[in-house]
Short mmCIF file of C-alpha atoms in Angstrom, two decimals:
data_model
loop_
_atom_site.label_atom_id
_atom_site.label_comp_id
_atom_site.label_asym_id
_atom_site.label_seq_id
_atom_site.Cartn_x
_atom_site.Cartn_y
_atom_site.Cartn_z
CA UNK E 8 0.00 0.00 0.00
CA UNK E 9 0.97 3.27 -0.85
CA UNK E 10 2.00 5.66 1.97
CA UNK E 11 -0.41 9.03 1.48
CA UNK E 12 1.95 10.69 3.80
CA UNK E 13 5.41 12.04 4.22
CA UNK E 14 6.10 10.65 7.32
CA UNK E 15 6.25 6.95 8.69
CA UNK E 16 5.59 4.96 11.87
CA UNK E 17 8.50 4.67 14.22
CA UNK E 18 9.95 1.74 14.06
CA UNK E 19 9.75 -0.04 18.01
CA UNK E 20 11.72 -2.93 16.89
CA UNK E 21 14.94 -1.48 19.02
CA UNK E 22 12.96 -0.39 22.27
CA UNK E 23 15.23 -1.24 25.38
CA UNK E 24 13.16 -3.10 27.85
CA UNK E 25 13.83 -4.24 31.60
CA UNK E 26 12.44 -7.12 33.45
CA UNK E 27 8.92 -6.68 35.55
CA UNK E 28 10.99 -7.59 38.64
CA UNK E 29 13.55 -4.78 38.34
CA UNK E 30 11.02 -2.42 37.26
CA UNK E 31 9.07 -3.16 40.28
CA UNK E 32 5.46 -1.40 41.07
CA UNK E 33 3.68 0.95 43.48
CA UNK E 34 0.70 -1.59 44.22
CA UNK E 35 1.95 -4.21 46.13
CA UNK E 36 -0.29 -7.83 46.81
CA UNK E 37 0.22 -6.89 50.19
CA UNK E 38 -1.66 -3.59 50.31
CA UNK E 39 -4.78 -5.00 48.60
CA UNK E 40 -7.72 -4.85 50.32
CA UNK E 41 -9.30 -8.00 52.67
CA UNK E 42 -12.26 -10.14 52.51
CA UNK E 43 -15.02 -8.40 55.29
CA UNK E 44 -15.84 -11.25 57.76
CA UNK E 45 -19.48 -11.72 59.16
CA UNK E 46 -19.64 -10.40 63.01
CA UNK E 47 -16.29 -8.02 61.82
CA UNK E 48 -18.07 -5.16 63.13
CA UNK E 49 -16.59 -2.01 62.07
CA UNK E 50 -13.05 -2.56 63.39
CA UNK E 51 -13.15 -5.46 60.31
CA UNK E 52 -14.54 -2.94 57.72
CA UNK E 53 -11.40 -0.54 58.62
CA UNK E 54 -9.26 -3.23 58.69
CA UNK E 55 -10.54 -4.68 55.45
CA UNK E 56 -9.83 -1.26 53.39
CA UNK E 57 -6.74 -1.42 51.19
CA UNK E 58 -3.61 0.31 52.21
CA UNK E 59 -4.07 2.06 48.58
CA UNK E 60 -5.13 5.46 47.95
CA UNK E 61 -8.08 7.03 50.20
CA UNK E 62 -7.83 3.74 51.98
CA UNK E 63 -4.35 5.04 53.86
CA UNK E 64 -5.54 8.56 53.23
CA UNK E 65 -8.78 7.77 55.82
CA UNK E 66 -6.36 5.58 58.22
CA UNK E 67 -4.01 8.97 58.36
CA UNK E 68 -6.76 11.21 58.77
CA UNK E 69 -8.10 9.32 62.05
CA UNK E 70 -4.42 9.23 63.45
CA UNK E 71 -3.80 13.21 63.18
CA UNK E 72 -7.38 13.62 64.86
CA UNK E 73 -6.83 11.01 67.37
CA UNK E 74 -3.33 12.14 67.97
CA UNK E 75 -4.35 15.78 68.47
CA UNK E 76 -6.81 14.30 71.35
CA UNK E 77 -4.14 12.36 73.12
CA UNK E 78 -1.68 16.01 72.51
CA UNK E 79 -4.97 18.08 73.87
CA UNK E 80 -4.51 20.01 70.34
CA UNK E 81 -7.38 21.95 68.87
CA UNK E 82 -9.74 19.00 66.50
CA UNK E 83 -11.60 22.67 64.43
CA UNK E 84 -14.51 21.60 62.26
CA UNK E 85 -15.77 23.94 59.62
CA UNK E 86 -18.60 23.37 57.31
CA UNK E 87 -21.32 24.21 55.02
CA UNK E 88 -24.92 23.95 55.54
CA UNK E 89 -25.31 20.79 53.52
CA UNK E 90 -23.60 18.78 56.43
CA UNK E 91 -26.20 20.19 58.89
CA UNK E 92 -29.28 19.98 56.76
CA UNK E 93 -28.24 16.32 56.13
CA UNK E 94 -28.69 15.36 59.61
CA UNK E 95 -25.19 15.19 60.96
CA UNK E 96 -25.42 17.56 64.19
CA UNK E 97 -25.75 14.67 66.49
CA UNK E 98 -22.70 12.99 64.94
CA UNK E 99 -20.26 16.28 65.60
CA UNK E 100 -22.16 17.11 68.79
CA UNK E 101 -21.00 13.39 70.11
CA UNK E 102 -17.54 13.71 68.54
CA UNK E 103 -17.33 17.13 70.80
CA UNK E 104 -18.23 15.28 74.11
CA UNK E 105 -15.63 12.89 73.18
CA UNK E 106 -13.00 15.93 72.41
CA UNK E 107 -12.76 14.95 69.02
CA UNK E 108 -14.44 18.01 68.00
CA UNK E 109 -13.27 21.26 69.96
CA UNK E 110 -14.65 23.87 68.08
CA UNK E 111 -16.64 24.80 65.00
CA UNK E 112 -16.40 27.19 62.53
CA UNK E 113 -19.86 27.75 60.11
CA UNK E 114 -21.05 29.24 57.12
CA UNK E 115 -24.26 31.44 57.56
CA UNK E 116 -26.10 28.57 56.01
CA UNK E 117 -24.89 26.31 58.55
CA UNK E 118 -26.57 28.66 61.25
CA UNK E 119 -29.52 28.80 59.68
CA UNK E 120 -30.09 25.12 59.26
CA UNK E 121 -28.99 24.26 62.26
CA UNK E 122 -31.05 27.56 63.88
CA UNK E 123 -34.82 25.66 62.18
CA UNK E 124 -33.73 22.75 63.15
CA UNK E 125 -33.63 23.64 66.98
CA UNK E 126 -36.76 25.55 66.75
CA UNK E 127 -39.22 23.57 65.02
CA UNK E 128 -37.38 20.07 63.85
CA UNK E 129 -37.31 20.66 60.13
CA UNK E 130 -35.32 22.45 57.40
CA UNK E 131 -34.47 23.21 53.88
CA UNK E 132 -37.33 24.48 52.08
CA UNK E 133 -38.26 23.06 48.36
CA UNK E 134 -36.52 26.05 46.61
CA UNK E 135 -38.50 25.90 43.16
CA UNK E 136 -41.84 25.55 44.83
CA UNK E 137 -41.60 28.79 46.41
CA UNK E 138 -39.15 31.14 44.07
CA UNK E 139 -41.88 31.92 41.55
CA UNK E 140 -43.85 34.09 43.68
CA UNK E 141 -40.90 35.68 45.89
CA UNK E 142 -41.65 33.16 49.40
CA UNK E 143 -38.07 31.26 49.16
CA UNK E 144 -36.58 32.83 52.25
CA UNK E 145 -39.52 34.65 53.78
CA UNK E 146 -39.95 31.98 56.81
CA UNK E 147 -40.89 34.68 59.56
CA UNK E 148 -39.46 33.04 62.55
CA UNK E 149 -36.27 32.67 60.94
CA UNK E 150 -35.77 35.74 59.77
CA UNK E 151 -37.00 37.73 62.67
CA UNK E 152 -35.36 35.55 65.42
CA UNK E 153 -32.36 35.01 63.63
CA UNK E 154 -31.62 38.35 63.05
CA UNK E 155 -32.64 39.48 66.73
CA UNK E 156 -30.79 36.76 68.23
CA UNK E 157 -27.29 38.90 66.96
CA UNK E 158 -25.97 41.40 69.41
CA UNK E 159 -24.03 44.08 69.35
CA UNK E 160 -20.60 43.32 70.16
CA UNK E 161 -21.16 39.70 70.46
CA UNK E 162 -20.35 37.19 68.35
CA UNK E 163 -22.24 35.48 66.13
CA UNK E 164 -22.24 31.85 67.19
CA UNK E 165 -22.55 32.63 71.14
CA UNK E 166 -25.46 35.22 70.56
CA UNK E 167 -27.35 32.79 68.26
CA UNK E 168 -26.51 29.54 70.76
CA UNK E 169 -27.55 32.00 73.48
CA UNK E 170 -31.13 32.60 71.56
CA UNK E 171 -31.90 28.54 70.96
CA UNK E 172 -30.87 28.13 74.89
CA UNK E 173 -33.92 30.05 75.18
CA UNK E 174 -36.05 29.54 72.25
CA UNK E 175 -35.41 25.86 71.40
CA UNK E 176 -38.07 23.56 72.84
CA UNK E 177 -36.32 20.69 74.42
CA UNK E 178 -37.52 18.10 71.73
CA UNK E 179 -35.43 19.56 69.11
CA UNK E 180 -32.85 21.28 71.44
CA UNK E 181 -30.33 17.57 71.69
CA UNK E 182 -30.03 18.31 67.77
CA UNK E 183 -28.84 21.66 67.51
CA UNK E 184 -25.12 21.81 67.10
CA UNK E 185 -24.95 25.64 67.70
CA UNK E 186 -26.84 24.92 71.67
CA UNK E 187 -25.85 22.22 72.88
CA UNK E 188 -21.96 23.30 72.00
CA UNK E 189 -23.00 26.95 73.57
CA UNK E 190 -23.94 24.98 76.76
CA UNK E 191 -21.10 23.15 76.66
CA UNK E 192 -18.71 26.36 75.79
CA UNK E 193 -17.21 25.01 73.13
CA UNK E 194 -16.92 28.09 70.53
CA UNK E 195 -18.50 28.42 67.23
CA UNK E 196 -17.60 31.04 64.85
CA UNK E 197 -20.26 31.55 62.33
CA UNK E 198 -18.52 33.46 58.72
CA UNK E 199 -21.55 35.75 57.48
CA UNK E 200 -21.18 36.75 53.59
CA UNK E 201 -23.86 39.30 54.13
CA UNK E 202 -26.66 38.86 50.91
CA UNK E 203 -25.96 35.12 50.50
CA UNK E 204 -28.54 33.79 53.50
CA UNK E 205 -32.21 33.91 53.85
CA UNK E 206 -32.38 35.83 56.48
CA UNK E 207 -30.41 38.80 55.36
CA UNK E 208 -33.57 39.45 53.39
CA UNK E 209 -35.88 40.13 56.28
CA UNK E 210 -37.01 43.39 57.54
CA UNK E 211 -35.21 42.34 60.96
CA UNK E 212 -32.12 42.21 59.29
CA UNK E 213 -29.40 44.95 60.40
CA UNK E 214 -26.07 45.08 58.68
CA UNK E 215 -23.89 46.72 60.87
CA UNK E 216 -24.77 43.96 63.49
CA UNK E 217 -24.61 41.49 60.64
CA UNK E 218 -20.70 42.72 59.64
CA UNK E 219 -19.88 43.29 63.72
CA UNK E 220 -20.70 39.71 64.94
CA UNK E 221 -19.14 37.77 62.06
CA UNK E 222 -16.45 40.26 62.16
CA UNK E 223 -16.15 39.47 66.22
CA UNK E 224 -16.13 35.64 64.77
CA UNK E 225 -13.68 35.96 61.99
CA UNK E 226 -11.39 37.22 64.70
CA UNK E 227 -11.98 34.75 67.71
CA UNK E 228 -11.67 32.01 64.58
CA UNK E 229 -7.91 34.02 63.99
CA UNK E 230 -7.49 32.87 67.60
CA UNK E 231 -8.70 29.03 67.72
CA UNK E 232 -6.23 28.82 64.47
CA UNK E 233 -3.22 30.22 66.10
CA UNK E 234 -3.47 27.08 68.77
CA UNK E 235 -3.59 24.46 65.68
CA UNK E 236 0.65 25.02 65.70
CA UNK E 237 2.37 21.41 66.07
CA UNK E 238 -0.33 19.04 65.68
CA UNK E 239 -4.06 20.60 65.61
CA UNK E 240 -6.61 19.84 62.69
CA UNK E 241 -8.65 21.60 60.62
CA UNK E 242 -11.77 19.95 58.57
CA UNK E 243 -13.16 21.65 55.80
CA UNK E 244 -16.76 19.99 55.50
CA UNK E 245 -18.70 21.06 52.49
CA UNK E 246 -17.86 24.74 52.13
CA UNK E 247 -17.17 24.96 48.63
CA UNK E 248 -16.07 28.62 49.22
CA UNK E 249 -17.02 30.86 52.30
CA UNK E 250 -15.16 28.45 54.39
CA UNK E 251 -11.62 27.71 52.91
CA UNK E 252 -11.48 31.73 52.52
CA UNK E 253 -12.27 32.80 55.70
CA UNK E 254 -9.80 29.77 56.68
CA UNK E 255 -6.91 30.80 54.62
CA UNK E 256 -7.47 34.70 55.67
CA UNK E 257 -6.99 33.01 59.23
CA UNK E 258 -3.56 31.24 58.77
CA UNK E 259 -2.32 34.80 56.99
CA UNK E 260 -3.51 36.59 59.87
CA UNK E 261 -2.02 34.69 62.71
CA UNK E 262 1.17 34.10 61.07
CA UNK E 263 1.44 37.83 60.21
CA UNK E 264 0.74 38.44 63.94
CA UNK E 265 4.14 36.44 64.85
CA UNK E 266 2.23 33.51 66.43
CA UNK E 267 4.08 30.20 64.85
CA UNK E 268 1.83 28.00 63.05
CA UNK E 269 3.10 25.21 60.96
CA UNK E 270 3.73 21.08 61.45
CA UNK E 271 -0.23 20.88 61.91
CA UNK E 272 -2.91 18.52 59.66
CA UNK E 273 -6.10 19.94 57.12
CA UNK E 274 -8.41 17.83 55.85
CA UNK E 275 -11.15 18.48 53.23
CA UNK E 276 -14.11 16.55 53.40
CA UNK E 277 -16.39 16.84 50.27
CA UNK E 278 -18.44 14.89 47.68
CA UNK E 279 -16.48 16.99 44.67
CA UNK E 280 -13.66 18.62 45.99
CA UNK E 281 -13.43 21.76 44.29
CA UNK E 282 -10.40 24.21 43.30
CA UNK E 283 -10.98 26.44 46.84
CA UNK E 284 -10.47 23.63 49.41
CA UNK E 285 -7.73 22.28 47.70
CA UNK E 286 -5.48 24.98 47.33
CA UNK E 287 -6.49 27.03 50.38
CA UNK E 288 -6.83 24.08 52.65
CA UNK E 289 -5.19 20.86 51.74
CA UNK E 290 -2.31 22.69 49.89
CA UNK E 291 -1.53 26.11 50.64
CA UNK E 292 -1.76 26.04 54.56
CA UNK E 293 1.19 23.77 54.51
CA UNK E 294 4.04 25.62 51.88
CA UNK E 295 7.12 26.09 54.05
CA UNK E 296 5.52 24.85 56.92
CA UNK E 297 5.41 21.30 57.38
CA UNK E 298 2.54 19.49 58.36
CA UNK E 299 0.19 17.57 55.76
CA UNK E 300 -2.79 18.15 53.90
CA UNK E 301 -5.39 15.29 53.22
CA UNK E 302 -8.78 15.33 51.05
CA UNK E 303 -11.61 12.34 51.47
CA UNK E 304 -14.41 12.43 48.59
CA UNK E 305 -17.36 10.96 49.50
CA UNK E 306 -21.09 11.70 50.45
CA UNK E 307 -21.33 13.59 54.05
CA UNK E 308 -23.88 11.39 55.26
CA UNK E 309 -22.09 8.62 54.72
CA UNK E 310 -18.46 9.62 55.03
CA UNK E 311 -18.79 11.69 58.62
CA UNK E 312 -20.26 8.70 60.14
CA UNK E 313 -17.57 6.74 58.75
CA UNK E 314 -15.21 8.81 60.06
CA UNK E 315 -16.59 9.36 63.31
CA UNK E 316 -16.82 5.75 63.87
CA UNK E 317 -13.34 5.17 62.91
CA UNK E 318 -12.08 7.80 65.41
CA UNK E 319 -14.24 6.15 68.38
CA UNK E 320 -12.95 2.76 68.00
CA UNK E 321 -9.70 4.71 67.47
CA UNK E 322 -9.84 6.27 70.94
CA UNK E 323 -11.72 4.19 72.75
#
C-alpha cells in the first residue's frame, strides 16, 4: 500500500526493555484490600480497606485527629450547611463530648439550618416551589429571630446559641449543634457573607450587626487557628467557598501576627472537591511549613459517620 503521507511509523523494533521484577510497582499484593468477615463489626470494615489510595488517606486522617486528642490540640470543624441539613449535628455534637471536635467554625447557612432545626425540627425548604412568587426565604421566625438573636458586640455563634438556649423547645434542642456546644462552651464562629442567606432578606435584618458579629467571629476564629501550631486539625466539611477563605485569611492573619503556626494537619471533606479547598486548605496552609494536607471524597452522610466511627474505635 501506498504511503499518502510524508512521514512513517517509528519503528519499536529497538525499544530497550527491563524485566517486571527490576522495574518493580507501586501496588503491592500486600496492600490490597481483605475479605469483610461476618460479626467483623466495624473494626473489620477498617481493617478490610486497602492500604491504597483514600484507603491510607482515611487511616491517616483518624491518626492526626486522634493524635491531636491524646496532645490536647485543637480538633476545628468547619462546614457548610449541607452537612447540617443532612442530619449530621448529632454525629459532631457526640464527637465534641468525646473531644474529638473542639470547636466549629460555620457558614451562615450552617446557622440557619442548624437555627430551624432547633426551633421547630425541620429544614431546607423546596426552593422551586416557592421562588416563583418571591416566598423562598420569607420563613418569619427565621428571619425575625435570627436576626434578633445577633448582638451588638457579640459574636455570632454565642449570641445565636444563646437565643436557641432560650427559644429551642427541648424536643429539638439535643439536635442543635450551635446549643448544645453553647452549653457546653465550646466556641462556634459563624462566617456571614452578608446577601448570600435567607435571612439577610428580612425586615429584621441589620447590617452593621450582621458585619460586627461575624467580624467578632472571623477574629476569635484568627485565635482558635493560632493554637492548631504542632499538631491541631482543621476539617473543611462542604464549604465549597465561604469556608476555605475565611480559613486561609486566618492562617495569613495569625502568622502575620508572629504567632508560629506550621507542622499541623487539614483535611477536606467533600463529595467533589473543588479548586478552593484544595489549594487554600489541603495545599496552601502547609508551603514552608510542614505538616500535611489530606482530602476524602465521599457523600457527608455517609463519610462523617464513617469517620466518626473510625475515630471512636480509634480512641476508645
Amino acid at each position: 500500500m501506498n504511503n499518502r503521507y510524508s512521514v512513517t511509523p517509528i519503528d519499536l523494533s529497538g525499544l530497550t526493555t527491563i524485566p517486571l521484577a527490576q522495574r518493580g510497582g507501586k501496588v503491592k499484593q500486600t496492600d490490597f484490600a481483605k475479605v469483610y468477615e461476618p460479626g467483623a463489626g466495624l473494626p473489620g470494615l477498617l481493617a478490610s480497606f486497602p492500604h491504597i489510595l483514600a484507603g491510607d488517606t482515611l487511616r491517616s486522617v483518624v491518626g492526626a485527629i486522634a493524635t491531636a486528642r491524646t496532645r490536647q490540640k485543637p480538633v476545628i470543624w468547619g462546614m457548610g450547611g449541607h452537612v447540617i441539613k443532612c442530619g449530621l449535628a448529632p454525629v459532631l455534637i457526640d464527637l465534641m463530648r468525646r473531644g474529638l471536635a473542639t470547636a466549629f467554625a460555620m457558614n451562615g447557612s450552617a446557622s440557619i439550618h442548624d437555627f430551624e432545626i432547633a426551633l421547630v425540627g425541620r429544614t431546607s425548604e423546596d426552593v422551586e416551589a416557592v421562588l416563583p412568587d418571591g416566598r423562598f426565604g420569607a420563613a418569619e421566625e427565621t428571619g425575625r429571630e435570627w436576626n434578633q438573636a445577633l448582638e451588638p458586640g457579640a459574636g455570632a455563634g454565642e449570641a445565636l446559641g444563646r437565643a436557641l438556649d432560650r427559644l429551642a423547645p427541648e424536643a429539638h434542642a439535643p439536635a442543635s449543634l450551635l446549643l448544645q456546644a453553647w452549653r457546653a462552651r465550646v466556641p462556634v464562629t459563624v462566617h456571614i457573607a452578608i446577601g448570600t442567606d435567607t435571612p439577610h432578606t428580612h425586615p429584621a435584618a441589620d447590617a452593621a450587626i450582621l458585619g460586627s458579629a461575624t467580624h467578632h467571629d472571623f477574629r476569635l476564629f484568627c485565635t482558635l487557628v493560632s493554637a492548631m501550631n504542632d499538631g491541631g486539625v482543621y476539617i473543611n466539611a462542604g464549604s465549597a467557598v465561604v469556608m476555605p477563605e475565611v480559613f486561609l485569611k486566618a492562617v495569613s492573619s495569625v502568622r502575620n501576627l508572629g504567632h508560629p503556626l506550621a507542622a499541623f494537619t487539614t483535611i477536606n471533606l467533600d463529595f467533589l472537591q473543588h479548586y478552593r479547598p484544595r489549594v487554600n486548605v489541603v495545599e496552601r496552609p502547609h508551603a514552608h511549613s510542614g505538616g500535611h494536607g489530606y482530602a476524602l471524597t465521599g457523600h457527608h452522610e455517609i463519610m462523617i459517620p464513617l469517620l466518626a466511627a473510625a475515630l471512636i474505635e480509634a480512641t476508645s
